[in-house]
Coordinates of C-alpha atoms and ligand atoms in Angstrom, one line a residue:
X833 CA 9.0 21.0 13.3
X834 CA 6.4 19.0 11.3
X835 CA 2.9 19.2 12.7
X836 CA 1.7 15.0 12.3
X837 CA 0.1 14.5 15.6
X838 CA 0.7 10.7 15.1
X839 CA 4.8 11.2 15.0
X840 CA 5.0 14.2 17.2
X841 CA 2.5 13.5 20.6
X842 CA 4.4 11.5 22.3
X843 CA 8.1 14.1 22.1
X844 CA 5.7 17.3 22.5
X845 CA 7.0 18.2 25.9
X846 CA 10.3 18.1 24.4
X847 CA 9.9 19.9 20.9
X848 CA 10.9 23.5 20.4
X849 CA 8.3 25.5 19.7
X850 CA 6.7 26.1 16.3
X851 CA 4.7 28.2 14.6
X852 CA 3.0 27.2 10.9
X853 CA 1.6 29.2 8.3
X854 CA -0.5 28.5 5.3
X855 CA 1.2 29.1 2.0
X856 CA -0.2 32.3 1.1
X857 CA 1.9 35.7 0.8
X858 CA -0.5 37.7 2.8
X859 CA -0.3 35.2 6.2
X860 CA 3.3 34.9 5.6
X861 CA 3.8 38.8 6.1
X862 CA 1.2 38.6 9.2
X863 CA 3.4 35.6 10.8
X864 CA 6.6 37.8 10.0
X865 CA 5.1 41.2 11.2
X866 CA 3.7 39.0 14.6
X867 CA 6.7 37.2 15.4
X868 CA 10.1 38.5 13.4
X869 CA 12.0 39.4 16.9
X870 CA 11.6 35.0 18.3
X871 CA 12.3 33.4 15.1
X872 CA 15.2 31.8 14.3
X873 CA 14.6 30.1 10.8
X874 CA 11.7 30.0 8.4
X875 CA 11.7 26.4 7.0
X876 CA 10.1 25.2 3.8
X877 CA 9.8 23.1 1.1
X878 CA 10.1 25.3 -1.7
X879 CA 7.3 25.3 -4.7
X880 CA 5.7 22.2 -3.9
X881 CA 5.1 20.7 -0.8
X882 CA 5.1 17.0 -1.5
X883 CA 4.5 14.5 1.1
X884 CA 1.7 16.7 2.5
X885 CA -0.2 16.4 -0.8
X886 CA 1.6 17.5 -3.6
X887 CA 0.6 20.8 -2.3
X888 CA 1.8 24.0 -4.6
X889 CA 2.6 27.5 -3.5
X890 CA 1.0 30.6 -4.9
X891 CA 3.7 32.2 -7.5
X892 CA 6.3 34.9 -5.9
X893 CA 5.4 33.1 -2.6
X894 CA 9.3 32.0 -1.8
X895 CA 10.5 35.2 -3.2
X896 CA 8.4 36.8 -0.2
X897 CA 10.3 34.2 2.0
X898 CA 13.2 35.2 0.8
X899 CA 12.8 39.0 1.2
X900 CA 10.8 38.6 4.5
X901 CA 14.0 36.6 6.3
X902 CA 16.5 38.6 4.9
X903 CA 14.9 41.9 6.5
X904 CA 14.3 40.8 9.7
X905 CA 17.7 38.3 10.1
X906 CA 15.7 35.0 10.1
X907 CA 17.2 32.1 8.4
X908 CA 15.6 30.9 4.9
X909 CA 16.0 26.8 4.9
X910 CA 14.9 25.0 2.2
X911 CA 14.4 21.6 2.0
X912 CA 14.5 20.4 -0.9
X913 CA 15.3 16.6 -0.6
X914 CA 11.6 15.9 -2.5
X915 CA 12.3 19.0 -5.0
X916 CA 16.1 19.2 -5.9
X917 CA 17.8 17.8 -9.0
X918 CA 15.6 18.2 -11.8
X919 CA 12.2 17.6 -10.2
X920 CA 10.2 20.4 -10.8
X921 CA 12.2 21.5 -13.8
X922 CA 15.1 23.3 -12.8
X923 CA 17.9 22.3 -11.0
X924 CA 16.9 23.3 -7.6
X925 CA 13.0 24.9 -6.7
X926 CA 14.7 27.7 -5.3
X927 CA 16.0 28.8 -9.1
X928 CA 12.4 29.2 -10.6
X929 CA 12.0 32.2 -7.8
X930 CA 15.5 33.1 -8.3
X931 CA 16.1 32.4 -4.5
X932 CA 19.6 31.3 -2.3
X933 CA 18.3 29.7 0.7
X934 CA 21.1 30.3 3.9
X935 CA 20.4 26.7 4.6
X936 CA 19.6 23.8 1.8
X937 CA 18.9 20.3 2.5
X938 CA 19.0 17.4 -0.1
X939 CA 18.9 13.6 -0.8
X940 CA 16.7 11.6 -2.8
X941 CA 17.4 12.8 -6.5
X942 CA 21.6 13.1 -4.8
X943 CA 22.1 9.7 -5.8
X944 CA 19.2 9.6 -8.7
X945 CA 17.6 7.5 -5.6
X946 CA 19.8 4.5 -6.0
X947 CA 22.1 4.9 -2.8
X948 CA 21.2 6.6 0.0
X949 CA 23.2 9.8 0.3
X950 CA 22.3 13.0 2.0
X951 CA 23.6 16.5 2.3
X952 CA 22.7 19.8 3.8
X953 CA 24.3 22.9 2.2
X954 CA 24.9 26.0 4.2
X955 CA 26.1 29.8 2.6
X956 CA 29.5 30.9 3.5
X957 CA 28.1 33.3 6.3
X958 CA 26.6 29.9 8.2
X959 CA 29.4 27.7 7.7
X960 CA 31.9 30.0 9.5
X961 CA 29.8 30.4 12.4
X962 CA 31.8 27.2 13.0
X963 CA 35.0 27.7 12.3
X964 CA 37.8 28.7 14.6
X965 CA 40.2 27.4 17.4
X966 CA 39.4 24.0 19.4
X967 CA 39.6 25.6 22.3
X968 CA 36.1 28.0 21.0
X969 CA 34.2 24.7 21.1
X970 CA 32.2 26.4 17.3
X971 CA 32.6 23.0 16.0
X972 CA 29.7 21.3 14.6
X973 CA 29.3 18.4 16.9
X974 CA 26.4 16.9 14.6
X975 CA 27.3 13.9 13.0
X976 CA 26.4 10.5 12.0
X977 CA 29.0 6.8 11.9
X978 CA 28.1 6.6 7.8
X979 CA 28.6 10.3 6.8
X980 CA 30.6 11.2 4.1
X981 CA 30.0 7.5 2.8
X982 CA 32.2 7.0 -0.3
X983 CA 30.1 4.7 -1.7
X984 CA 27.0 7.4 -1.7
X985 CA 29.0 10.0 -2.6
X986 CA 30.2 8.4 -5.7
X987 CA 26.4 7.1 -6.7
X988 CA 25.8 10.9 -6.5
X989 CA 28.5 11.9 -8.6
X990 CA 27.9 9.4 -11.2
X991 CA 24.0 10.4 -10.8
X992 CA 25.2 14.3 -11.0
X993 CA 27.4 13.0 -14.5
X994 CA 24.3 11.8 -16.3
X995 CA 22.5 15.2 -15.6
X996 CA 25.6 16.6 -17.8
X997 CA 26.2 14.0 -20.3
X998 CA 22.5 13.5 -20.9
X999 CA 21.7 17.5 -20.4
X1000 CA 19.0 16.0 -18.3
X1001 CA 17.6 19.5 -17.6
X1002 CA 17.4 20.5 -21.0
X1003 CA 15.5 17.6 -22.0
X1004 CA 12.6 17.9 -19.5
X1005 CA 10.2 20.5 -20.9
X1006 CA 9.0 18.5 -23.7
X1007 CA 8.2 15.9 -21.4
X1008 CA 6.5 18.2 -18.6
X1009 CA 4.7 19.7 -21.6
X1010 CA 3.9 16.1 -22.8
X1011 CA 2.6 15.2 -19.3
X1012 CA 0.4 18.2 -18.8
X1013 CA -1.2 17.5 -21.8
X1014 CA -2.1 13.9 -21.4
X1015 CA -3.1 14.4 -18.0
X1016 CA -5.2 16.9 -19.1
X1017 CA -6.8 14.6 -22.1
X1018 CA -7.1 11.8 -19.9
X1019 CA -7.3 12.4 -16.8
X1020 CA -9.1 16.0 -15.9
X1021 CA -12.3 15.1 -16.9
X1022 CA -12.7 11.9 -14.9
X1023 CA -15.8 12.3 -12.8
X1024 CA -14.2 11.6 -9.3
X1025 CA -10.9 14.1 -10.1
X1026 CA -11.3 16.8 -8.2
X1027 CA -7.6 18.4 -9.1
X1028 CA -4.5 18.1 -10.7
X1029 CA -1.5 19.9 -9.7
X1030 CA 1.3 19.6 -11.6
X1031 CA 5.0 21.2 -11.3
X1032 CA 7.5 19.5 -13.3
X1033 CA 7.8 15.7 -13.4
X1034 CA 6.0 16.0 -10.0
X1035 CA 1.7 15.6 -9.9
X1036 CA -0.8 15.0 -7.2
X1037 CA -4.0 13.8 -8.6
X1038 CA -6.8 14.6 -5.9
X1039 CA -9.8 12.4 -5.7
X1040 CA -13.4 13.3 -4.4
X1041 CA -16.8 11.9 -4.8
X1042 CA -18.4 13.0 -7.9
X1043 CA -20.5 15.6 -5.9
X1044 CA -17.0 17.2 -4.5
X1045 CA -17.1 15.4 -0.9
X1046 CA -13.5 14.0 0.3
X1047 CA -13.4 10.7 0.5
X1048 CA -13.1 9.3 3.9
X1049 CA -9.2 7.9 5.3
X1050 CA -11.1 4.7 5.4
X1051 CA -12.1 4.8 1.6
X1052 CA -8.4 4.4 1.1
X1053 CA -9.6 5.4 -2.5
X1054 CA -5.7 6.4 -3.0
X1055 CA -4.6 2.5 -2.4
X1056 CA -7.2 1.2 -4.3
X1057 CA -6.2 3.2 -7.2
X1058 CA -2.3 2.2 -6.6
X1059 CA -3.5 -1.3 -6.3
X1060 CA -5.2 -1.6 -9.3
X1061 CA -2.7 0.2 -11.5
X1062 CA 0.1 -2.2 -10.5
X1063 CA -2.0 -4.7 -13.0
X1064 CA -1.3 -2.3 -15.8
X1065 CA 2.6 -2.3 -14.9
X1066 CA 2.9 0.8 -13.0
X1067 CA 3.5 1.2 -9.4
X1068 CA 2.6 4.3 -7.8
X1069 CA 1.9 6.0 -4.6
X1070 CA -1.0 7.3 -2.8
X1071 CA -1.0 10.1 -0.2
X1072 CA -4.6 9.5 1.1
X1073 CA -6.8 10.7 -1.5
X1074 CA -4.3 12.0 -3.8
X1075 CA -2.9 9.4 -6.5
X1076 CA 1.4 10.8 -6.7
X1077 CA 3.0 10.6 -10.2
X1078 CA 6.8 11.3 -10.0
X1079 CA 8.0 9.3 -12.9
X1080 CA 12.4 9.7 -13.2
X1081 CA 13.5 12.3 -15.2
X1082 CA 14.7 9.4 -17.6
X1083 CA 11.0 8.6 -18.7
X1084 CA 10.5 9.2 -22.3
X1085 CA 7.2 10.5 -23.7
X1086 CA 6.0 7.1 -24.9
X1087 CA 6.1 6.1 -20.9
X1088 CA 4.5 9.1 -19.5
X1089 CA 1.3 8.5 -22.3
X1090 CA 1.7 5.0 -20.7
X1091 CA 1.9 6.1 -17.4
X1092 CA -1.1 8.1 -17.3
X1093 CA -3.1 6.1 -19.6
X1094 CA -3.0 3.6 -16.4
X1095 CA -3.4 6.0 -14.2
X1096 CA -7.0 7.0 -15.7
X1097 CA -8.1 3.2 -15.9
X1098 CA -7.0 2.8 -12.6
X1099 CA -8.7 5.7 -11.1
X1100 CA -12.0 5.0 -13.5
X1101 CA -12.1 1.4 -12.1
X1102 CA -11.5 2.5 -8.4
X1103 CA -14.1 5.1 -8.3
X1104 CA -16.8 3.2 -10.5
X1105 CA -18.2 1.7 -7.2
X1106 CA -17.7 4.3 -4.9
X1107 CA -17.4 2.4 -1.6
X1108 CA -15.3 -0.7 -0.7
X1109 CA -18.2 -3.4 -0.5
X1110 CA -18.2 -4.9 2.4
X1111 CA -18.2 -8.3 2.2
X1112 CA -21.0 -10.1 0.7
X1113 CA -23.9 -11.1 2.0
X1114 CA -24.4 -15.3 2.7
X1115 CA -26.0 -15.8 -0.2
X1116 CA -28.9 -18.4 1.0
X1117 CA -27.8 -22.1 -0.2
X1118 CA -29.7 -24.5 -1.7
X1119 CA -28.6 -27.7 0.4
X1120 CA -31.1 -28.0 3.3
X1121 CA -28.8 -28.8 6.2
X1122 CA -28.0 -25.1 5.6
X1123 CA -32.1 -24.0 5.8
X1124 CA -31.3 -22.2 9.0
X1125 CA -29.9 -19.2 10.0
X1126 CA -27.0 -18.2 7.2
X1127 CA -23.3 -17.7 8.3
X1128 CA -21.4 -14.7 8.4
X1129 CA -17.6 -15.7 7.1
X1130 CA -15.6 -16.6 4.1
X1131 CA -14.6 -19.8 2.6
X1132 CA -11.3 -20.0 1.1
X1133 CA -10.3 -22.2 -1.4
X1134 CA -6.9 -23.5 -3.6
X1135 CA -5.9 -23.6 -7.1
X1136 CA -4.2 -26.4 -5.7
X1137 CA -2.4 -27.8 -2.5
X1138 CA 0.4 -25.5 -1.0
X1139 CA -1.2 -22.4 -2.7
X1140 CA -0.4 -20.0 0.5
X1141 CA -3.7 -20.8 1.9
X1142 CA -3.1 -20.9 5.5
X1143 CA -0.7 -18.2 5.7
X1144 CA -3.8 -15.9 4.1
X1145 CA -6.5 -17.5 6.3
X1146 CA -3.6 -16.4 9.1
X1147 CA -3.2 -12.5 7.8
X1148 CA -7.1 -12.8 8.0
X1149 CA -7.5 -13.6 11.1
X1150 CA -5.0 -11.1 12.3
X1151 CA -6.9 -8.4 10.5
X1152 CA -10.2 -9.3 11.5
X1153 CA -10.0 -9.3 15.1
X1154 CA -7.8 -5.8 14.7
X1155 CA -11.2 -5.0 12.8
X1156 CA -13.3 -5.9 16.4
X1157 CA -14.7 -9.3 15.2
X1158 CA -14.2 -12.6 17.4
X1159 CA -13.3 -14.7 14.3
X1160 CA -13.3 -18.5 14.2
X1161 CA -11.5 -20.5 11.8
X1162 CA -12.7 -24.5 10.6
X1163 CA -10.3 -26.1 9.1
X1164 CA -12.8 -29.8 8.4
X1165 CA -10.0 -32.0 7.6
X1166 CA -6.0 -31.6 7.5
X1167 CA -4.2 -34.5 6.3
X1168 CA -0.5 -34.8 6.9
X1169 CA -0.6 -34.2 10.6
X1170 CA 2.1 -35.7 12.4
X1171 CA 0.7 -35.9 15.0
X1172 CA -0.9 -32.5 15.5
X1173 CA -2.6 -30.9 12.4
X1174 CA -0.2 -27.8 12.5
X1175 CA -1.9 -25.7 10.2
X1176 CA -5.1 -25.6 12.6
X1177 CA -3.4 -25.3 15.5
X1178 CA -2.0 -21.9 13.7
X1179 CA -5.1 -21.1 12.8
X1180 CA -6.4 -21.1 16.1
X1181 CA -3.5 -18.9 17.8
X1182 CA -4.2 -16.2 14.8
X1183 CA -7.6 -16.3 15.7
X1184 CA -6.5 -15.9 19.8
X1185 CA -8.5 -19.0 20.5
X1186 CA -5.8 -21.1 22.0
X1187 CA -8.6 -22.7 24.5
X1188 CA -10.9 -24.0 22.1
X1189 CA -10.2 -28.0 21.6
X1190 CA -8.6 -28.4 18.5
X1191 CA -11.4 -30.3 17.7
X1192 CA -13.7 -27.7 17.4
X1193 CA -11.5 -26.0 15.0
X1194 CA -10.4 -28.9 12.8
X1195 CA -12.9 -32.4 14.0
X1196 CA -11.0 -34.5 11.2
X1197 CA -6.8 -34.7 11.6
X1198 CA -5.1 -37.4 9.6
X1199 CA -1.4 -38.8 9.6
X1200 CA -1.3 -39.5 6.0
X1201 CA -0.4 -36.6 3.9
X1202 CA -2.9 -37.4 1.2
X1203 CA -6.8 -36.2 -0.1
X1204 CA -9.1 -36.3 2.9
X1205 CA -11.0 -38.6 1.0
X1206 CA -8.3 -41.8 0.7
X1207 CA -6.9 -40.5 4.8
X1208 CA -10.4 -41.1 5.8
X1209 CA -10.9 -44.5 3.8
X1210 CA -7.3 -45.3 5.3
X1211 CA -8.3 -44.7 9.0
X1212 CA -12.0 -46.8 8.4
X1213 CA -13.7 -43.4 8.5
X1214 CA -16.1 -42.1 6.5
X1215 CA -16.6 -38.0 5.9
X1216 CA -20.3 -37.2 5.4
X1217 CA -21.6 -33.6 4.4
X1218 CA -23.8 -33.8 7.5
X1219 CA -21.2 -34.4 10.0
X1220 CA -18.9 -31.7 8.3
X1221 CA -21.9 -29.1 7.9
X1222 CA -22.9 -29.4 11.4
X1223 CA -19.3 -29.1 12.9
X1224 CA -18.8 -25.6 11.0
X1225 CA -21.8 -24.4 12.5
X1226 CA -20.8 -25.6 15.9
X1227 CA -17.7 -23.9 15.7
X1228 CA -19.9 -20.9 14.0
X1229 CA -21.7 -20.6 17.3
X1230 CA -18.1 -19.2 19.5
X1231 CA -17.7 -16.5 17.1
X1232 CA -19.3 -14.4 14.8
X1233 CA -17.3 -14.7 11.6
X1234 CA -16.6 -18.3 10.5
X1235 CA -13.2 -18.5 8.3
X1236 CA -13.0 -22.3 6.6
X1237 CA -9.6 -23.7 5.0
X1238 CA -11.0 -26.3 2.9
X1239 CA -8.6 -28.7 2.0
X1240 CA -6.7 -28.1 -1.7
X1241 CA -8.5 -27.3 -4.5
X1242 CA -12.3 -26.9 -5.8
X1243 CA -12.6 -31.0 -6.6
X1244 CA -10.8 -31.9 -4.3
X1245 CA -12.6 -35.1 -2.2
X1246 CA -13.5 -35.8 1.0
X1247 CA -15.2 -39.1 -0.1
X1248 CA -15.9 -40.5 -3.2
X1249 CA -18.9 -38.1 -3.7
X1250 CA -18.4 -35.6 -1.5
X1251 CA -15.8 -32.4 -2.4
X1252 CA -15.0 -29.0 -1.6
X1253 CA -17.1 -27.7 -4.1
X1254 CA -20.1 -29.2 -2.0
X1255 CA -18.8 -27.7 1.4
X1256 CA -18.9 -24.4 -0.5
X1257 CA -22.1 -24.9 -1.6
X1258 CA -23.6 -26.1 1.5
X1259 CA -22.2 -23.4 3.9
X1260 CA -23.4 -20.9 1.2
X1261 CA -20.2 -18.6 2.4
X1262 CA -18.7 -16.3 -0.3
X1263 CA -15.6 -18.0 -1.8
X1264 CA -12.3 -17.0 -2.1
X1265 CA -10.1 -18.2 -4.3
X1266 CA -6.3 -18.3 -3.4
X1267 CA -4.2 -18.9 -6.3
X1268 CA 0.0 -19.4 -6.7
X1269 CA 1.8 -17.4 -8.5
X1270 CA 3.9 -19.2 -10.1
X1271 CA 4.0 -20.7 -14.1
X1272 CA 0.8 -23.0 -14.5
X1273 CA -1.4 -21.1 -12.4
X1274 CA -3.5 -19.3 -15.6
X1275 CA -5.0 -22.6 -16.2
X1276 CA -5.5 -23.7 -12.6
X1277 CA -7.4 -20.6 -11.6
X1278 CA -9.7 -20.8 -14.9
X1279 CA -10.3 -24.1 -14.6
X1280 CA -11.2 -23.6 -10.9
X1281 CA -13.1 -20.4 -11.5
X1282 CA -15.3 -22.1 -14.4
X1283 CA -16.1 -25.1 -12.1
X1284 CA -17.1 -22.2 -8.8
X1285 CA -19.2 -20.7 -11.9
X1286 CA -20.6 -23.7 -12.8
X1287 CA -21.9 -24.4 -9.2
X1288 CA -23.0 -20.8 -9.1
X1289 CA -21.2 -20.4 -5.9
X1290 CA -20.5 -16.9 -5.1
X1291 CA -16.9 -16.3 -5.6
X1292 CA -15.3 -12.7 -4.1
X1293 CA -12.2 -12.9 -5.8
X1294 CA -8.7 -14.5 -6.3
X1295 CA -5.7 -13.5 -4.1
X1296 CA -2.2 -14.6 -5.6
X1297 CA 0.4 -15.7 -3.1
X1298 CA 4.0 -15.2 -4.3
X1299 CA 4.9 -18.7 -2.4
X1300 CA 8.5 -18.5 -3.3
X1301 CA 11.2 -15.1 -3.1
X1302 CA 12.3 -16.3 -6.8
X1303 CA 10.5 -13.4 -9.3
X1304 CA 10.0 -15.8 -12.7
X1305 CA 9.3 -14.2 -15.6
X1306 CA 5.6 -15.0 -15.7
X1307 CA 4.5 -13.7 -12.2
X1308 CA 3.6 -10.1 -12.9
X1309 CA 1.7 -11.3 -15.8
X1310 CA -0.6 -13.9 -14.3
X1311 CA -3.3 -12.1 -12.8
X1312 CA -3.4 -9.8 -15.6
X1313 CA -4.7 -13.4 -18.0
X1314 CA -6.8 -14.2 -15.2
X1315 CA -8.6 -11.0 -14.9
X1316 CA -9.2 -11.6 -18.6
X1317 CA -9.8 -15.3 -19.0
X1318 CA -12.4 -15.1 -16.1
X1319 CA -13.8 -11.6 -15.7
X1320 CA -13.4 -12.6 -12.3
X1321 CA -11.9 -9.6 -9.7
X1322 CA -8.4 -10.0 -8.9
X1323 CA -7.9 -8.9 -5.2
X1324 CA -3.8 -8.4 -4.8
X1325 CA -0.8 -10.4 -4.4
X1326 CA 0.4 -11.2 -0.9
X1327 CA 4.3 -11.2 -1.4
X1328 CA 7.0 -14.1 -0.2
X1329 CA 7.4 -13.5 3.7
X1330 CA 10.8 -15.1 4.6
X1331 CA 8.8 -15.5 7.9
X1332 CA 5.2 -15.2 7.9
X1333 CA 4.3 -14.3 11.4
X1334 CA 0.1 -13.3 11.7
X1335 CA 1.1 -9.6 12.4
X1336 CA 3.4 -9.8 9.6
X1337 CA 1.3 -11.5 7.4
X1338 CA -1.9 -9.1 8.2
X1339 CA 0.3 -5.7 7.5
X1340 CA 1.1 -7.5 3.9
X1341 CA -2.3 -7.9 3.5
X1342 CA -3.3 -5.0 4.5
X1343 CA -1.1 -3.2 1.7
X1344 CA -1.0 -5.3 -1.1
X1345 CA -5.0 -6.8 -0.7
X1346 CA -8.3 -5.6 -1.5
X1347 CA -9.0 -6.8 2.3
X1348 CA -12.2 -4.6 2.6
X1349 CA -14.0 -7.1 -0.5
X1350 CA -13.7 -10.2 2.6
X1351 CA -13.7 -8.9 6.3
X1352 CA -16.8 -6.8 7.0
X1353 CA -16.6 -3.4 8.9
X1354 CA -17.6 -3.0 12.5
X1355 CA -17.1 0.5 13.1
Ligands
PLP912 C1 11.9 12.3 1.8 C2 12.0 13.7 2.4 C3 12.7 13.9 3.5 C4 13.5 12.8 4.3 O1 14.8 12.9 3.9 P1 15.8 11.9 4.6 O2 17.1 12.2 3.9 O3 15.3 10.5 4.5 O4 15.8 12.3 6.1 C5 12.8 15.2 4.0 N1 12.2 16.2 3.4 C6 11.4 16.0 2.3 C7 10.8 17.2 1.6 C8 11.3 14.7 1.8 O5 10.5 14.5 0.7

């Protein structure tokens, strides 16, 4: 019945036909008065439409329903899955219009959203529609292997328990009250806020530009703002431009002023440059092997060794050729090859240049799993800045966006007076800085950080890699110390992937990283 072209195209032949109205009283008579005599059901979400925006109904509007489908024998359904138990204030939507739906679907707030439980409620007249003999075949076919699950059911009851015990209901208008008001203290006036609607515990906060324009799907201006909230300790949702707040009923008033306190910094900070920069400019280098033409890429660097590195030079990769861009990663030395430098070669396949020689990609491959700088003395070699400088731009040439893994961190060497630092500065790429998170990385990224500062090498930002599933006590907190030792932009977190395959590792990305701040738009 919904109307998303992206789920629905493909089963269109199939669907039943539908017909939509716009939530006003006076189209909802016309649609009635047009069509009565071929509908069988008038379906909505009553109140508030919430995934489609957090979209609320003029007042008396599902009263109308109500009237409208009982006059002409069309079935009222109401789903409220998004709006039962407690949401918008009452019990059920339906009750603030003083409304009995024939037909009432629910789930989410069931179970208080622990287990997942659903049910769909019919009045006495629809259920015996399908009662009777076997042999009349009025049996209700429709049913699933997990229904009636005892383990849901008692989730719900124990959820439905609390309501009574902690007279849930009765203890929400305070806080609606309290949220309005904040909201409206903190929140309203905010240049780029173009609306707040509120019912209940259940807001949509709609984001223009400051001169009323939407923002573009691209924009993402909703992510941006969920991203940068999760530093203050609050996760949220976006729904394009519209930032959701559905805190649980349990919030007290001291977490709602919280909530939205967050919410505004978040929303100031996303909004205060209004477009994600692309990525920056090649800022012209200093080093005169690098006097010609400048590169278009990104240099990533470590906070240490085995920071994640090449699992995010991978989910770049990924992204940017999905972006249009024939990427090509350089990877000047990899120690620890055995015999093939691994990490290169999976480089290469992200970037879908399986045909290059590996050389191309990664000229220097070492057994030894030590600093380039000792592998090199080991194998009689010496790494110069000129031979590494002129390979990069060799492999530059195939593509037109050069991604470099250096090897470890900022210092570390490729010869005795030759580190990674100096790469950086002679490829004149903007950094970026890939950090672990894990206990000890505040000081490794400052330290790092003040040394890139130092060099005045331009630095984009640090990416955190959760490289283990273990959550220690210090990992939400790291990039918060970092973002205020440094000053320095903290771009996301990529989570622990059990298996970090490119496609995989891009959608991460993709969600949880500022990825506009490193791969330039095409299109
Ligand atoms: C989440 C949601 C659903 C989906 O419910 P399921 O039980 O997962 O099928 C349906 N309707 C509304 C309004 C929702 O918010």
């Amino acid at each position: 019945m919904g109307g998303i072209d992206t789920f629905h195209r493909v089963f269109q032949p199939l669907l039943f036909h539908t017909l939509r109205v716009n939530p006003t009283i006076p189209e909802l008579q016309q649609a009635f008065a047009d069509h009565a005599h071929e509908l069988a059901a008038f379906v909505l979400e009553p109140l508030v439409q919430g995934a489609a925006g957090i979209l609320l109904q003029p007042p008396g509007f599902l009263r109308e329903a109500r009237a409208l489908c009982h006059s002409h024998g069309v079935l009222l359904v109401a789903d409220e899955v998004a709006t039962g138990f407690g949401r918008t204030g009452t019990m059920f939507a339906c009750d603030q219009e003083g409304v009995t739906p024939d037909l009432l679907t629910l789930a989410k707030g069931l179970s208080g959203g622990y287990l997942p439980v659903a049910a769909t409620m019919a009045t006495d007249e629809v259920f015996r529609q399908f009662l009777g003999l076997p042999e009349e075949r009025l049996t209700f076919f429709h049913g699933h292997s997990f229904g009636g699950n005892a383990l849901g059911c008692a989730a719900a009851l124990a959820s439905l328990d609390l309501f009574q015990r902690e007279q849930t209901l009765a203890s929400l208008p305070p806080k609606i009250a309290a949220l309005r008001a904040r909201l409206s203290a903190k929140i309203a006036s905010l240049p780029h806020v173009f609306e707040i609607r509120q019912k209940g515990l259940m807001v949509g906060i709609e984001l223009r530009r400051s001169d009323s324009r939407p923002y573009s799907p691209e924009e993402a201006v909703g992510a941006r703002v969920c991203r940068i909230v999760r530093r203050h300790g609050v996760i949220l949702r976006p729904l394009g431009s519209v930032v959701v707040l559905m805190p649980p009923l349990s919030v007290t008033t001291d977490q709602i002023d919280r909530l939205v306190d967050a919410t505004a910094a978040a929303i100031t900070e996303a909004t205060s440059h209004p477009l994600p920069a692309p990525a920056l400019p090649p800022s012209p280098s200093p080093h005169p092997t690098t006097a010609a033409a400048p590169l278009r890429g990104i240099f990533l660097v470590g906070t240490d060794t085995g920071v994640g590195k090449t699992t995010v030079a991978v989910g770049l990769l990924t992204l940017a050729r999905a972006r249009g861009l024939a990427p090509v990663p350089f990877k000047p030395v990899e120690t620890g090859a055995s015999p093939d430098p691994d990490d290169a070669l999976r480089l290469r396949s992200a970037a879908g240049r399986d045909a290059l020689p590996r050389e191309i990609i990664c000229p220097y491959a070492f057994s030894p799993p030590v600093a380039p700088a000792l592998a090199a003395e080991q194998a009689s070699t010496r790494l110069t800045l000129d031979g590494i400088i002129s390979a990069a731009r060799r492999a530059a040439a195939l593509g037109d966006f050069l991604l470099v893994e250096s090897a470890g961190g900022v210092l570390s060497p490729y010869s005795e007076n030759l580190t990674t630092a100096d790469l950086a500065a002679a490829l004149g790429l903007p950094v970026l800085l890939v950090a672990r998170n894990a206990l000890g990385t505040i000081n490794h990224a400052a330290l790092a950080i003040a040394e890139l500062h130092r060099r005045h090498l331009p630095l984009t930002g640090v990416l955190f890699v959760d490289t283990t599933p273990l959550c220690t006590p210090d990992r939400p907190h790291n990039s918060r110390f970092v973002r205020a030792l440094t000053g320095v932009r903290i771009l996301g977190t990529l989570p622990f992937l059990p298996v970090p395959t490119p496609d995989g590792v891009a959608a991460a990305l993709r969600l949880n990283v500022d990825v506009d701040l490193l791969l330039p738009r095409l299109r």
